[in-house]
Amino acid sequence: MTHSRARAARRAALRKTAERGFEAAEQRLPVAAGGKALLRKAFPEHWSFLLGELALYSFVVLLLTGVYLTLFFDANMTEIRYHGAYRPLRGELMSAAYASTLKISFEVRGGLLVRQVHHWAALIFVGAIGLHMLRIFFTGAFRKPRDVNWVIGLTLFVLALAEGFSGYSLPDDLLSGTGLRIAEGIMLSIPVVGTYIALFVFGGQYPGHEIIDRLYPLHILLIPGLLVGLIVVHLILVVVLKHTHWSGPGRTDKNVVGHAMVPQFAARSTGLFFMVAGVLAVLGAVAQINPVWNYGPYKTHQVSTAAQPDWYVGFLEGSLRLMPPFETTLFGHTVMWNVLVPAVILPALLFLVLYMYPFFERWITGGDETPHVCDRPRNRPVRTALGVAGITFYGVLLMAGGNDVLAFTFDISLNGLTWAFRVLLVVGPPLAYLLTKRLCLSLQQRDAERVIEGEETSHVRQSVEGTFSADHEPLPQGEKFRLAAQRFPPPLEVDAAASRSARLRAALSRWYYTDSPARQWRTIDHQRERAQTAVSGLRAEQRAGRSVSDRSARTGKRSRTLRRR
């Protein structure tokens, strides 16, 4: 009895302490008002939404492992003679940076594991950001008012590439030194200012003695700080602008349907973090990556065969290998087009197009709505086809970056493979565009038929005349709504006396919203009208149905998950 009373007294004291702390915080910060709205924030449930969380949690692992590695790494290019634990390199001259990398790998407790976890986390971080951006692109989640968040996300991707390359170059091994040599050649290819840029970056003639000292603060301080700041802004905008969700009964552009942040979403998200950390730990333990001791210290007169960068800069390697040798001399200055075009102009144009695409699509489509419902990729065939064409273009460049490895592995001609990639780089994206657009239109046609006629069963009937017909069963109401609730606005129309820019905008709108023949658009539009009529009764059900939204979340109602019947 005495023990129970003491335990109750401790609980009461703890409760009073917590209440006093909360009151003190409330007097200085809007804890109650802001915390209640945030804790009851609704988050939709779909597997594709986990890609952003995967990028976030791999970044957290990157920060934790990076702090540990910073304690032992020596960012110094002073040459020393190695006398460490790795016997094959004893007595070799190398930089202090490379020697400290070997020390981390073979002498620091857990150093090799942390190094490999750090490297794997970097690869997954960049890959998760790329997949997350693709999900946003194909579902139209970049549309107003989320176009600013698209710009922030793309900037995060660019910074992640720079962060990865700077970290990859720090060990000063033969492979990373080869990458720095390529980077110097790219800088030198820039007309007029290229030489000055290279001298400034390397602190003199290549390789100099300052590049590691300059990359180190960029890698551990400046770029991570920018990444953390932009990630925070990105997450704040996700909360303020509301999360997108997929179409379904009760889901509109006015609400957000999903689980409350606490406890459902927080529990699942915490579990995902530990899963990501666990998988990265397993990869770091069993999957060797970047064994710098096998490459040896960097020497300017040496280069290894089958040298490949990390995958996220492989497309630049491929573009350099596919560009034919071409240079011109203007006013006594040589312009190396074979390096300038694939390594400077092409990436600049690529990211410029990505930055401007949300504003371009909004200009040609018109409208000032603020959509929260994701587009199904098949219902935006032109956008989806453009995305697949871009992926094809990137994939060809990525494969071309390893053309020497492919030629050696499959015992084929390197020159023949290079020409095949050149042809595929030109022909592949247009073919991918046409095939993807045809596929999307066919899937739209199939969706309309399913809504109108129902789903085919395994039963076939034979009439008295001898003809056969398949039985159909009606789709569930939720599935009907999902297939027919998409918006299909008509193309923009302008008068004949309109300005040239207005006519161009209308032409681009017709190209975006319709197939080439006008008859095809009328056919699809007519089927969509029939499909909408077939599920018109669901509108009343949607208004009467109960859904979890931000409004219900703010009132403290328990979140529910809408399930397909």
Coordinates of C-alpha atoms in Angstrom, one line a residue:
M1 CA 0.0 0.0 0.0
T2 CA 2.8 2.4 0.9
H3 CA 4.5 1.6 -2.4
S4 CA 1.3 2.3 -4.4
R5 CA 0.9 5.7 -2.6
A6 CA 4.5 6.7 -3.3
R7 CA 4.1 5.8 -7.0
A8 CA 0.8 7.8 -7.2
A9 CA 2.6 10.7 -5.6
R10 CA 5.4 10.6 -8.1
R11 CA 2.9 10.5 -11.0
A12 CA 1.1 13.5 -9.6
A13 CA 4.4 15.4 -9.2
L14 CA 5.4 14.5 -12.7
R15 CA 2.1 15.7 -14.0
K16 CA 2.3 19.0 -12.2
T17 CA 5.9 19.5 -13.6
A18 CA 4.7 18.8 -17.1
E19 CA 1.8 21.2 -16.7
R20 CA 4.0 24.0 -15.4
G21 CA 6.4 23.4 -18.3
F22 CA 3.6 23.6 -20.8
E23 CA 2.2 26.7 -19.2
A24 CA 5.6 28.4 -19.3
A25 CA 6.0 27.5 -23.0
E26 CA 2.5 28.6 -23.8
Q27 CA 3.2 32.0 -22.3
R28 CA 6.1 32.5 -24.7
L29 CA 5.1 30.5 -27.8
P30 CA 1.7 29.5 -29.4
V31 CA 2.2 25.8 -28.3
A32 CA -1.4 24.9 -27.8
A33 CA -2.8 26.5 -31.0
G34 CA 0.0 25.5 -33.3
G35 CA 0.6 22.1 -31.7
K36 CA -3.1 21.0 -31.9
A37 CA -3.4 21.9 -35.6
L38 CA -0.1 20.2 -36.4
L39 CA -0.7 17.0 -34.4
R40 CA -4.1 16.5 -36.0
K41 CA -2.8 17.2 -39.5
A42 CA -4.1 14.7 -42.0
F43 CA -1.6 12.8 -44.2
P44 CA -2.9 10.7 -47.1
E45 CA -1.9 7.1 -47.3
H46 CA -0.3 5.8 -50.5
W47 CA 3.0 4.0 -51.1
S48 CA 4.3 6.7 -53.5
F49 CA 4.1 9.3 -50.7
L50 CA 6.8 7.4 -48.9
L51 CA 9.5 8.3 -51.4
G52 CA 9.9 11.8 -49.9
E53 CA 10.2 10.3 -46.4
L54 CA 12.7 7.8 -47.7
A55 CA 14.8 10.7 -48.9
L56 CA 14.4 12.6 -45.6
Y57 CA 15.4 9.6 -43.4
S58 CA 18.4 8.7 -45.6
F59 CA 19.5 12.3 -45.2
V60 CA 19.3 11.9 -41.4
V61 CA 21.5 8.9 -41.6
L62 CA 23.9 10.8 -43.8
L63 CA 24.2 13.6 -41.2
L64 CA 24.7 11.1 -38.3
T65 CA 27.4 9.1 -40.1
G66 CA 29.0 12.3 -41.6
V67 CA 29.5 13.7 -38.1
Y68 CA 31.3 10.6 -37.0
L69 CA 33.6 10.6 -40.1
T70 CA 34.4 14.2 -39.6
L71 CA 36.0 13.4 -36.3
F72 CA 38.7 11.3 -38.0
F73 CA 39.2 12.7 -41.5
D74 CA 42.2 15.0 -42.2
A75 CA 41.4 17.3 -45.2
N76 CA 45.0 17.9 -46.1
M77 CA 46.9 17.3 -49.4
T78 CA 50.3 17.3 -47.8
E79 CA 52.3 14.3 -49.0
I80 CA 53.3 11.8 -46.3
R81 CA 54.7 8.3 -46.3
Y82 CA 52.2 5.8 -45.2
H83 CA 53.0 3.5 -42.3
G84 CA 49.5 2.4 -41.3
A85 CA 47.7 -0.9 -40.9
Y86 CA 47.2 -1.6 -44.6
R87 CA 50.4 -3.4 -45.6
P88 CA 50.2 -3.3 -49.4
L89 CA 50.5 0.5 -49.4
R90 CA 53.1 0.8 -46.6
G91 CA 55.9 3.1 -47.7
E92 CA 53.9 4.7 -50.5
L93 CA 53.7 8.5 -50.8
M94 CA 50.2 9.8 -50.5
S95 CA 48.2 12.7 -49.3
A96 CA 47.2 13.1 -45.7
A97 CA 43.5 12.9 -46.8
Y98 CA 44.0 9.5 -48.4
A99 CA 46.0 8.3 -45.4
S100 CA 43.2 9.4 -43.0
T101 CA 40.7 7.6 -45.2
L102 CA 42.7 4.4 -44.9
K103 CA 43.0 4.9 -41.1
I104 CA 39.2 5.3 -40.8
S105 CA 38.7 2.1 -42.8
F106 CA 41.3 -0.1 -41.0
E107 CA 42.1 1.4 -37.6
V108 CA 39.1 3.3 -36.3
R109 CA 36.6 1.1 -34.6
G110 CA 33.5 0.8 -36.8
G111 CA 35.1 3.2 -39.3
L112 CA 34.7 1.1 -42.4
L113 CA 31.1 0.3 -41.5
V114 CA 30.2 4.0 -41.0
R115 CA 32.0 4.9 -44.3
Q116 CA 30.1 2.4 -46.3
V117 CA 26.8 3.3 -44.6
H118 CA 27.5 6.9 -45.4
H119 CA 28.1 6.1 -49.1
W120 CA 25.1 3.9 -49.4
A121 CA 22.9 6.6 -47.7
A122 CA 24.2 9.1 -50.2
L123 CA 23.2 7.0 -53.2
I124 CA 19.8 6.3 -51.8
F125 CA 19.3 9.9 -50.8
V126 CA 19.9 11.1 -54.4
G127 CA 17.8 8.3 -55.9
A128 CA 14.9 8.9 -53.5
I129 CA 14.8 12.6 -54.4
G130 CA 14.8 11.7 -58.1
L131 CA 12.0 9.2 -57.7
H132 CA 10.1 11.7 -55.5
M133 CA 10.4 14.3 -58.2
L134 CA 9.2 11.9 -60.8
R135 CA 6.1 11.1 -58.7
I136 CA 5.4 14.8 -58.3
F137 CA 5.8 15.3 -62.1
F138 CA 3.6 12.5 -63.3
T139 CA 0.8 13.2 -60.8
G140 CA 0.8 16.9 -61.4
A141 CA 1.6 17.7 -57.8
F142 CA 3.8 20.6 -59.0
R143 CA 0.8 22.7 -60.1
K144 CA -0.1 26.0 -58.5
P145 CA 0.3 26.7 -55.6
R146 CA 3.0 24.0 -55.3
D147 CA 5.1 25.3 -58.1
V148 CA 7.4 27.1 -55.6
N149 CA 7.9 23.8 -53.8
W150 CA 8.8 22.1 -57.1
V151 CA 11.6 24.7 -57.5
I152 CA 12.8 24.1 -54.0
G153 CA 12.7 20.3 -54.5
L154 CA 14.7 20.6 -57.7
T155 CA 17.2 22.8 -56.0
L156 CA 17.6 20.2 -53.3
F157 CA 18.3 17.7 -56.1
V158 CA 21.0 19.9 -57.6
L159 CA 22.6 20.5 -54.2
A160 CA 22.5 16.7 -53.5
L161 CA 24.4 16.1 -56.7
A162 CA 27.0 18.7 -55.7
E163 CA 27.2 17.3 -52.2
G164 CA 27.7 13.8 -53.5
F165 CA 30.4 14.8 -55.9
S166 CA 32.3 16.9 -53.3
G167 CA 32.2 14.0 -50.8
Y168 CA 33.2 11.5 -53.5
S169 CA 36.3 13.6 -54.2
L170 CA 37.5 14.0 -50.6
P171 CA 39.5 10.7 -50.2
D172 CA 42.0 11.7 -52.9
D173 CA 42.2 8.2 -54.3
L174 CA 42.9 7.4 -57.9
L175 CA 39.2 7.1 -58.8
S176 CA 38.1 10.4 -57.2
G177 CA 41.2 12.1 -58.6
T178 CA 40.1 11.0 -62.1
G179 CA 36.7 12.6 -61.5
L180 CA 38.4 15.9 -60.4
R181 CA 40.5 15.8 -63.6
I182 CA 37.3 15.5 -65.7
A183 CA 35.8 18.4 -63.7
E184 CA 38.8 20.5 -64.5
G185 CA 38.5 19.7 -68.2
I186 CA 34.9 20.8 -68.1
M187 CA 35.8 24.1 -66.4
L188 CA 38.5 24.7 -69.0
S189 CA 36.0 24.1 -71.9
I190 CA 34.1 27.3 -70.9
P191 CA 35.2 30.1 -73.3
V192 CA 37.0 33.1 -72.0
V193 CA 36.5 32.5 -68.2
G194 CA 37.1 28.7 -68.1
T195 CA 40.9 29.0 -67.3
Y196 CA 40.3 31.5 -64.5
I197 CA 37.6 29.3 -63.0
A198 CA 39.9 26.3 -62.9
L199 CA 42.7 28.3 -61.4
F200 CA 40.4 29.7 -58.7
V201 CA 38.9 26.3 -57.8
F202 CA 42.2 24.4 -57.7
G203 CA 44.3 27.2 -56.3
G204 CA 46.7 27.1 -59.2
Q205 CA 47.7 24.6 -61.8
Y206 CA 46.0 21.2 -61.6
P207 CA 46.1 19.4 -59.2
G208 CA 47.4 22.0 -56.8
H209 CA 47.4 21.6 -53.0
E210 CA 44.1 23.3 -52.0
I211 CA 41.2 21.5 -53.7
I212 CA 40.6 19.1 -50.8
D213 CA 40.8 21.9 -48.3
R214 CA 38.2 23.8 -50.4
L215 CA 35.9 20.9 -51.0
Y216 CA 35.8 19.9 -47.3
P217 CA 34.0 23.0 -45.9
L218 CA 31.6 22.8 -48.8
H219 CA 30.8 19.2 -48.1
I220 CA 30.5 19.3 -44.3
L221 CA 29.1 22.9 -43.7
L222 CA 27.9 25.0 -46.6
I223 CA 25.9 22.5 -48.7
P224 CA 24.5 20.5 -45.8
G225 CA 23.4 23.8 -44.2
L226 CA 21.6 24.7 -47.4
L227 CA 20.1 21.3 -47.6
V228 CA 18.7 21.4 -44.1
G229 CA 17.3 24.9 -44.6
L230 CA 15.6 24.0 -47.9
I231 CA 14.2 20.7 -46.4
V232 CA 12.7 22.7 -43.5
V233 CA 11.1 25.2 -45.9
H234 CA 9.9 22.3 -48.1
L235 CA 8.2 20.6 -45.2
I236 CA 6.6 23.8 -44.0
L237 CA 5.1 24.4 -47.4
V238 CA 3.8 20.8 -47.5
V239 CA 1.9 21.5 -44.2
V240 CA 0.7 25.0 -45.2
L241 CA -0.3 24.1 -48.8
K242 CA -1.8 20.8 -47.8
H243 CA -0.8 17.4 -49.0
T244 CA -2.1 16.1 -52.3
H245 CA -4.2 12.9 -52.4
W246 CA -5.5 10.4 -54.9
S247 CA -9.1 10.7 -56.2
G248 CA -11.9 8.7 -54.5
P249 CA -15.2 9.2 -52.7
G250 CA -15.0 12.0 -50.3
R251 CA -11.8 13.4 -51.7
T252 CA -11.9 16.8 -53.4
D253 CA -9.8 19.8 -54.0
K254 CA -11.2 21.3 -50.7
N255 CA -10.0 18.7 -48.3
V256 CA -7.3 16.2 -47.5
V257 CA -8.2 12.6 -46.6
G258 CA -5.8 10.5 -44.6
H259 CA -4.4 9.6 -41.2
A260 CA -3.8 12.1 -38.4
M261 CA -0.2 12.9 -37.7
V262 CA -0.4 11.6 -34.2
P263 CA -0.5 8.7 -33.5
Q264 CA -1.1 6.9 -36.8
F265 CA 1.2 8.7 -39.2
A266 CA 3.9 9.3 -36.6
A267 CA 4.1 5.6 -35.7
R268 CA 4.4 4.5 -39.3
S269 CA 6.9 7.2 -40.1
T270 CA 9.0 6.3 -37.1
G271 CA 9.0 2.7 -38.2
L272 CA 10.0 3.7 -41.7
F273 CA 13.0 5.6 -40.3
F274 CA 14.3 2.6 -38.4
M275 CA 13.7 0.4 -41.5
V276 CA 15.8 2.8 -43.6
A277 CA 18.5 2.9 -41.0
G278 CA 18.5 -0.8 -40.6
V279 CA 18.7 -1.5 -44.4
L280 CA 21.5 1.0 -44.7
A281 CA 23.4 -0.7 -41.8
V282 CA 23.0 -4.1 -43.5
L283 CA 24.2 -2.7 -46.8
G284 CA 27.2 -1.1 -45.1
A285 CA 28.0 -4.4 -43.4
V286 CA 27.7 -6.9 -46.3
A287 CA 27.9 -4.8 -49.6
Q288 CA 31.3 -3.4 -50.2
I289 CA 31.3 0.0 -51.9
N290 CA 34.1 2.4 -52.8
P291 CA 37.1 0.3 -51.7
V292 CA 39.6 3.1 -51.9
W293 CA 42.5 0.9 -50.8
N294 CA 42.2 -1.0 -54.0
Y295 CA 42.6 2.1 -56.1
G296 CA 45.7 3.6 -54.5
P297 CA 46.6 7.2 -54.0
Y298 CA 45.9 9.6 -56.9
K299 CA 48.7 10.3 -59.3
T300 CA 48.3 12.6 -62.2
H301 CA 49.9 10.3 -64.8
Q302 CA 47.7 7.2 -63.9
V303 CA 44.2 6.2 -64.6
S304 CA 42.4 2.9 -64.1
T305 CA 40.3 1.0 -66.6
A306 CA 36.6 0.6 -66.2
A307 CA 36.5 3.7 -64.0
Q308 CA 32.9 4.7 -63.3
P309 CA 31.5 7.5 -61.2
D310 CA 28.5 7.2 -58.9
W311 CA 25.3 6.7 -60.8
Y312 CA 23.9 10.2 -60.3
V313 CA 26.7 11.8 -62.4
G314 CA 26.9 8.9 -64.9
F315 CA 24.7 10.8 -67.4
L316 CA 27.4 13.4 -67.7
E317 CA 30.0 10.7 -68.4
G318 CA 27.8 9.3 -71.0
S319 CA 27.2 12.6 -72.7
L320 CA 30.9 13.2 -72.9
R321 CA 31.5 9.8 -74.4
L322 CA 28.8 10.2 -77.1
M323 CA 29.7 13.7 -78.3
P324 CA 31.8 13.5 -81.5
P325 CA 35.2 15.2 -81.4
F326 CA 34.6 18.7 -82.6
E327 CA 36.3 22.0 -81.8
T328 CA 36.8 25.4 -83.5
T329 CA 39.3 28.2 -83.3
L330 CA 37.9 31.7 -83.0
F331 CA 40.2 34.7 -82.8
G332 CA 43.1 32.6 -81.6
H333 CA 41.0 30.8 -79.0
T334 CA 40.0 27.1 -79.2
V335 CA 36.4 26.3 -78.3
M336 CA 36.1 22.6 -77.3
W337 CA 32.5 21.8 -78.3
N338 CA 33.0 18.2 -77.6
V339 CA 33.3 19.0 -73.9
L340 CA 31.3 22.3 -73.6
V341 CA 28.1 21.0 -75.2
P342 CA 27.7 17.7 -73.3
A343 CA 29.0 18.7 -69.9
V344 CA 28.0 22.4 -69.6
I345 CA 25.2 23.4 -72.1
L346 CA 23.3 20.1 -71.9
P347 CA 22.9 19.9 -68.1
A348 CA 22.1 23.7 -68.0
L349 CA 19.4 23.3 -70.5
L350 CA 18.1 20.1 -68.8
F351 CA 17.7 21.8 -65.4
L352 CA 16.3 25.0 -67.0
V353 CA 13.5 23.0 -68.6
L354 CA 12.8 21.3 -65.3
Y355 CA 12.7 24.6 -63.4
M356 CA 10.4 26.2 -66.0
Y357 CA 8.0 23.3 -66.8
P358 CA 5.4 24.0 -64.1
F359 CA 5.0 27.6 -65.3
F360 CA 5.0 26.5 -68.9
E361 CA 2.2 24.0 -68.3
R362 CA 0.1 26.5 -66.4
W363 CA 0.5 29.0 -69.2
I364 CA -0.7 26.6 -71.9
T365 CA -3.5 25.0 -69.9
G366 CA -4.9 28.1 -68.2
G367 CA -7.0 28.1 -65.0
D368 CA -6.4 29.5 -61.6
E369 CA -7.6 26.5 -59.5
T370 CA -5.6 25.0 -56.7
P371 CA -5.9 21.2 -57.1
H372 CA -5.2 18.8 -54.3
V373 CA -6.3 15.7 -56.2
C374 CA -3.4 13.9 -58.0
D375 CA -3.7 13.3 -61.7
R376 CA -3.5 9.7 -62.9
P377 CA -0.6 9.7 -65.4
R378 CA -2.8 8.0 -68.1
N379 CA -5.2 11.0 -67.9
R380 CA -2.5 13.4 -68.9
P381 CA -1.0 11.6 -71.9
V382 CA 1.2 14.4 -73.2
R383 CA 2.8 15.1 -69.8
T384 CA 3.3 11.4 -69.1
A385 CA 4.8 10.9 -72.6
L386 CA 7.2 13.9 -72.1
G387 CA 8.3 12.4 -68.8
V388 CA 9.0 9.0 -70.3
A389 CA 10.9 10.6 -73.2
G390 CA 13.0 12.4 -70.7
I391 CA 13.7 9.3 -68.7
T392 CA 14.6 7.5 -72.0
F393 CA 17.1 10.3 -72.8
Y394 CA 18.6 10.1 -69.4
G395 CA 18.8 6.3 -69.4
V396 CA 20.6 6.3 -72.8
L397 CA 23.2 8.7 -71.4
L398 CA 23.6 6.7 -68.2
M399 CA 24.1 3.5 -70.2
A400 CA 26.6 5.2 -72.5
G401 CA 28.6 6.3 -69.5
G402 CA 29.6 2.6 -69.1
N403 CA 30.1 1.8 -72.8
D404 CA 33.6 0.5 -72.2
V405 CA 32.4 -1.9 -69.4
L406 CA 29.5 -3.1 -71.6
A407 CA 31.7 -3.6 -74.6
F408 CA 34.2 -5.7 -72.5
T409 CA 31.5 -7.7 -70.7
F410 CA 29.5 -8.6 -73.8
D411 CA 32.5 -8.8 -76.1
I412 CA 31.2 -6.3 -78.7
S413 CA 32.8 -3.5 -80.6
L414 CA 33.2 -0.3 -78.5
N415 CA 32.9 1.9 -81.6
G416 CA 29.8 0.1 -82.7
L417 CA 28.2 0.4 -79.3
T418 CA 29.0 4.1 -79.1
W419 CA 27.3 4.7 -82.5
A420 CA 24.3 2.6 -81.4
F421 CA 23.9 4.8 -78.3
R422 CA 24.2 7.9 -80.5
V423 CA 21.4 6.7 -82.7
L424 CA 19.3 5.6 -79.7
L425 CA 19.8 9.0 -78.1
V426 CA 18.2 10.7 -81.1
V427 CA 15.5 8.1 -81.9
G428 CA 14.7 6.7 -78.5
P429 CA 12.9 9.7 -76.9
P430 CA 10.5 10.5 -79.8
L431 CA 9.6 6.8 -80.0
A432 CA 9.1 6.6 -76.2
Y433 CA 6.9 9.7 -76.5
L434 CA 4.7 8.3 -79.2
L435 CA 4.4 4.8 -77.6
T436 CA 3.6 6.3 -74.1
K437 CA 1.0 8.6 -75.5
R438 CA -0.7 5.8 -77.4
L439 CA -0.7 3.7 -74.3
C440 CA -2.2 6.4 -72.2
L441 CA -5.0 7.0 -74.7
S442 CA -5.7 3.3 -74.8
L443 CA -5.8 3.1 -71.0
Q444 CA -8.3 6.0 -71.0
Q445 CA -10.4 4.2 -73.5
R446 CA -10.4 1.1 -71.3
D447 CA -11.3 3.0 -68.2
A448 CA -14.3 4.5 -70.0
E449 CA -15.4 1.1 -71.1
R450 CA -15.1 -0.4 -67.6
V451 CA -17.2 2.4 -66.1
I452 CA -19.9 2.1 -68.8
E453 CA -20.0 -1.7 -69.3
G454 CA -18.5 -3.0 -66.1
E455 CA -15.7 -5.5 -65.5
E456 CA -15.6 -8.7 -67.7
T457 CA -16.2 -11.9 -65.9
S458 CA -15.1 -15.4 -66.8
H459 CA -18.6 -16.3 -68.1
V460 CA -19.5 -16.3 -71.8
R461 CA -23.0 -16.5 -73.1
Q462 CA -24.2 -18.0 -76.4
S463 CA -27.4 -16.6 -77.9
V464 CA -29.9 -18.7 -79.9
E465 CA -28.4 -17.2 -83.1
G466 CA -25.0 -18.7 -82.1
T467 CA -23.2 -15.5 -81.2
F468 CA -21.0 -15.3 -78.1
S469 CA -20.9 -12.4 -75.6
A470 CA -19.0 -11.9 -72.4
D471 CA -20.8 -11.2 -69.1
H472 CA -19.9 -8.0 -67.3
E473 CA -20.4 -7.1 -63.6
P474 CA -20.7 -3.5 -62.3
L475 CA -17.6 -1.9 -60.8
P476 CA -17.7 -1.0 -57.1
Q477 CA -18.9 2.5 -56.6
G478 CA -15.5 3.7 -55.2
E479 CA -13.8 2.3 -58.3
K480 CA -16.3 4.0 -60.6
F481 CA -15.7 7.3 -58.9
R482 CA -11.9 6.9 -59.1
L483 CA -12.0 6.3 -62.8
A484 CA -14.6 8.9 -63.7
A485 CA -13.8 11.7 -61.3
Q486 CA -10.9 13.1 -63.3
R487 CA -11.2 16.5 -64.9
F488 CA -10.8 16.8 -68.7
P489 CA -10.9 20.5 -69.6
P490 CA -11.3 21.5 -73.2
P491 CA -8.4 23.1 -75.1
L492 CA -8.1 26.9 -75.1
E493 CA -9.9 28.6 -77.9
V494 CA -9.0 32.0 -79.4
D495 CA -10.4 34.3 -82.1
A496 CA -8.7 34.5 -85.5
A497 CA -7.8 38.1 -84.7
A498 CA -5.9 37.2 -81.5
S499 CA -2.3 38.0 -81.1
R500 CA 0.5 35.7 -82.2
S501 CA 1.3 34.7 -78.6
A502 CA -2.3 33.9 -77.9
R503 CA -2.6 31.7 -81.0
L504 CA 0.6 29.9 -80.0
R505 CA -0.8 29.3 -76.6
A506 CA -4.0 27.9 -78.0
A507 CA -2.0 25.7 -80.4
L508 CA 0.1 24.3 -77.5
S509 CA -3.1 23.8 -75.5
R510 CA -4.6 21.7 -78.3
W511 CA -1.4 19.8 -78.5
Y512 CA -1.4 19.2 -74.7
Y513 CA -5.1 18.3 -74.3
T514 CA -6.0 16.5 -77.5
D515 CA -4.7 13.8 -79.8
S516 CA -3.7 14.9 -83.2
P517 CA -7.1 14.1 -85.0
A518 CA -10.0 16.1 -83.6
R519 CA -12.3 13.1 -84.0
Q520 CA -10.3 11.2 -81.5
W521 CA -10.8 14.0 -78.9
R522 CA -14.5 14.1 -79.6
T523 CA -14.8 10.3 -79.2
I524 CA -12.9 10.3 -75.9
D525 CA -14.8 13.3 -74.7
H526 CA -18.1 11.7 -75.5
Q527 CA -17.1 8.5 -73.7
R528 CA -16.1 10.6 -70.7
E529 CA -19.5 12.3 -70.6
R530 CA -21.1 8.9 -70.6
A531 CA -18.8 7.7 -67.9
Q532 CA -19.6 10.8 -65.8
T533 CA -23.3 10.2 -66.3
A534 CA -22.9 6.6 -65.2
V535 CA -21.6 7.7 -61.8
S536 CA -23.5 11.0 -61.3
G537 CA -25.3 9.4 -58.4
L538 CA -22.0 9.2 -56.5
R539 CA -21.8 13.0 -56.2
A540 CA -24.5 13.0 -53.6
E541 CA -22.9 10.1 -51.8
Q542 CA -19.6 12.0 -51.8
R543 CA -21.2 15.0 -50.2
A544 CA -23.1 12.9 -47.6
G545 CA -20.1 10.6 -46.9
R546 CA -17.9 11.1 -43.9
S547 CA -14.2 11.8 -44.7
V548 CA -11.2 12.8 -42.8
S549 CA -9.9 16.2 -43.8
D550 CA -8.0 19.0 -42.3
R551 CA -11.2 20.5 -40.9
S552 CA -12.1 17.3 -39.1
A553 CA -8.6 17.0 -37.9
R554 CA -8.6 20.4 -36.4
T555 CA -11.8 19.6 -34.4
G556 CA -10.0 16.6 -33.0
K557 CA -12.0 13.8 -34.7
R558 CA -10.3 10.5 -35.0
S559 CA -8.9 9.9 -38.5
R560 CA -10.4 7.1 -40.6
T561 CA -9.1 5.4 -43.7
L562 CA -11.4 5.1 -46.7
R563 CA -11.4 1.7 -48.0
R564 CA -12.5 0.5 -51.4
R565 CA -15.6 -1.7 -51.1

